[in-house]
XYZ file of C-alpha atoms in Angstrom:
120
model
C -17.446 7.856 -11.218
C -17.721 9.075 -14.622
C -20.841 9.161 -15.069
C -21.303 11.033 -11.463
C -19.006 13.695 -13.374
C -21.289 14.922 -15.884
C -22.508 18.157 -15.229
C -25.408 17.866 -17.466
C -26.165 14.591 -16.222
C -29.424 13.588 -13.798
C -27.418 11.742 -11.451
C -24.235 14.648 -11.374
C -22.320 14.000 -7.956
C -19.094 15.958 -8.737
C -19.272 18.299 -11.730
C -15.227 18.871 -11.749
C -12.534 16.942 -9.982
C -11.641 19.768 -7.884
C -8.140 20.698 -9.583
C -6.783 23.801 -10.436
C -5.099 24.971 -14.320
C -2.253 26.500 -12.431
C -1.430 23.555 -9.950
C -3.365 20.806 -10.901
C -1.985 18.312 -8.332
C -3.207 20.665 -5.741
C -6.658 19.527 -4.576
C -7.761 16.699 -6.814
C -10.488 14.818 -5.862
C -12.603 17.495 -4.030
C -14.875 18.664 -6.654
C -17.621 16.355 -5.099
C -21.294 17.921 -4.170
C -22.425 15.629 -1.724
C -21.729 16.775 1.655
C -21.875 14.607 4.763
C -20.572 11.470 6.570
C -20.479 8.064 5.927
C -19.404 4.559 7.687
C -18.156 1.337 6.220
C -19.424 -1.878 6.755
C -16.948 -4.942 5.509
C -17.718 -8.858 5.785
C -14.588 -11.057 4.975
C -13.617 -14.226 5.304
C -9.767 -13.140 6.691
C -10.007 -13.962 10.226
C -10.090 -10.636 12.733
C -6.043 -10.481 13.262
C -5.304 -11.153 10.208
C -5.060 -7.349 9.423
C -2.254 -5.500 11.048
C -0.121 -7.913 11.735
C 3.792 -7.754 10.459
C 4.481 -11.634 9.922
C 2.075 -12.185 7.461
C 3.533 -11.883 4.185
C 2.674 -9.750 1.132
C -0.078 -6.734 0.742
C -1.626 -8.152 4.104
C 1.990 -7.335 5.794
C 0.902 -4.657 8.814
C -1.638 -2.846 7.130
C -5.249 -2.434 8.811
C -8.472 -3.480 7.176
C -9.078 0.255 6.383
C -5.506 0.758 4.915
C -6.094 -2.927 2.504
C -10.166 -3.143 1.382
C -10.874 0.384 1.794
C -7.965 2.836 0.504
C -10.247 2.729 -3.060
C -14.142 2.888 -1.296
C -12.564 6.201 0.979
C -11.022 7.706 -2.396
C -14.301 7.589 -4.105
C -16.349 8.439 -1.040
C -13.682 11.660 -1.036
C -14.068 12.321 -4.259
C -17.690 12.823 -4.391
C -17.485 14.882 -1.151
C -18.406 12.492 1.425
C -15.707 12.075 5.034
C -15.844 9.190 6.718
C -16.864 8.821 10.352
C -13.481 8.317 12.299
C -13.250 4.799 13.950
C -16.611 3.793 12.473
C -15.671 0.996 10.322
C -17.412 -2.406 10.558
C -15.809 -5.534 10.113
C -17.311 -9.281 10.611
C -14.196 -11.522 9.720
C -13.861 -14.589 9.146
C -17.734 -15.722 8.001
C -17.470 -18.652 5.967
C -15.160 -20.629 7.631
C -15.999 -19.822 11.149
C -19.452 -17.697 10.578
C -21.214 -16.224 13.968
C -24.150 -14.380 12.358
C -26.046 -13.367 15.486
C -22.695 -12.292 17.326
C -21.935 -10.048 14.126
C -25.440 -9.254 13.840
C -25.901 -7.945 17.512
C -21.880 -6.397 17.339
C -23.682 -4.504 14.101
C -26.297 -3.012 16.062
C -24.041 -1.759 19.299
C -21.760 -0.288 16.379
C -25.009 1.786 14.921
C -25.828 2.562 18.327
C -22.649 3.691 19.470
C -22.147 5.840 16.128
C -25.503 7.050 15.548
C -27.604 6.862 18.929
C -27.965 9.687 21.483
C -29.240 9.738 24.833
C -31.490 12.191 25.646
């Protein structure tokens, strides 16, 4: 991200980090310049309840899949100005060990359609 931060620079996605000299707590991490939406799209091996659940143990302990893999992709999507589409995450679980490609793949496209498709 810091070479997004550059002001000078070709490729300059947030010129400041959005904080204030009196406060600077207040409002850091909106100083982005892109403006929009955006959706995640996550392939994992966990299996699909692994997330959310309180009796597994550790970091995994009742937290979603957005809470766990994506707290740091949403911070920098944030940062650079970008909010993500709510409920729009995609997640195929559990692909090596129990893989179903064309069930993912065709789950994958009803997502897109769902998020992105209108009916005229």
């Amino acid at each position: 991200l810091t070479v997004g931060m550059d002001p000078k620079g070709e490729y300059c996605l947030s010129p400041t980090d959005g904080r204030h000299r009196v406060s600077p707590e207040d409002d850091y991490a909106t100083g982005g310049l892109c403006k929009g939406v955006y959706m995640a799209s996550i392939t994992t091996n966990a299996p699909n309840g692994a997330f959310c659940r309180d009796v597994n143990p550790g970091e995994l302990k009742g937290r979603s899949l957005d809470e766990m893999i994506l707290g740091i992709i949403h911070g920098n999507m944030q940062f650079i100005g970008l909010k993500k589409i709510p409920d729009s995450t995609f997640h195929a679980a559990d692909v090596v060990k129990n893989h179903k490609f064309e069930q993912d793949q065709e789950r994958f496209q009803k997502h897109l359609n769902s998020m992105f498709v209108t009916s005229e």
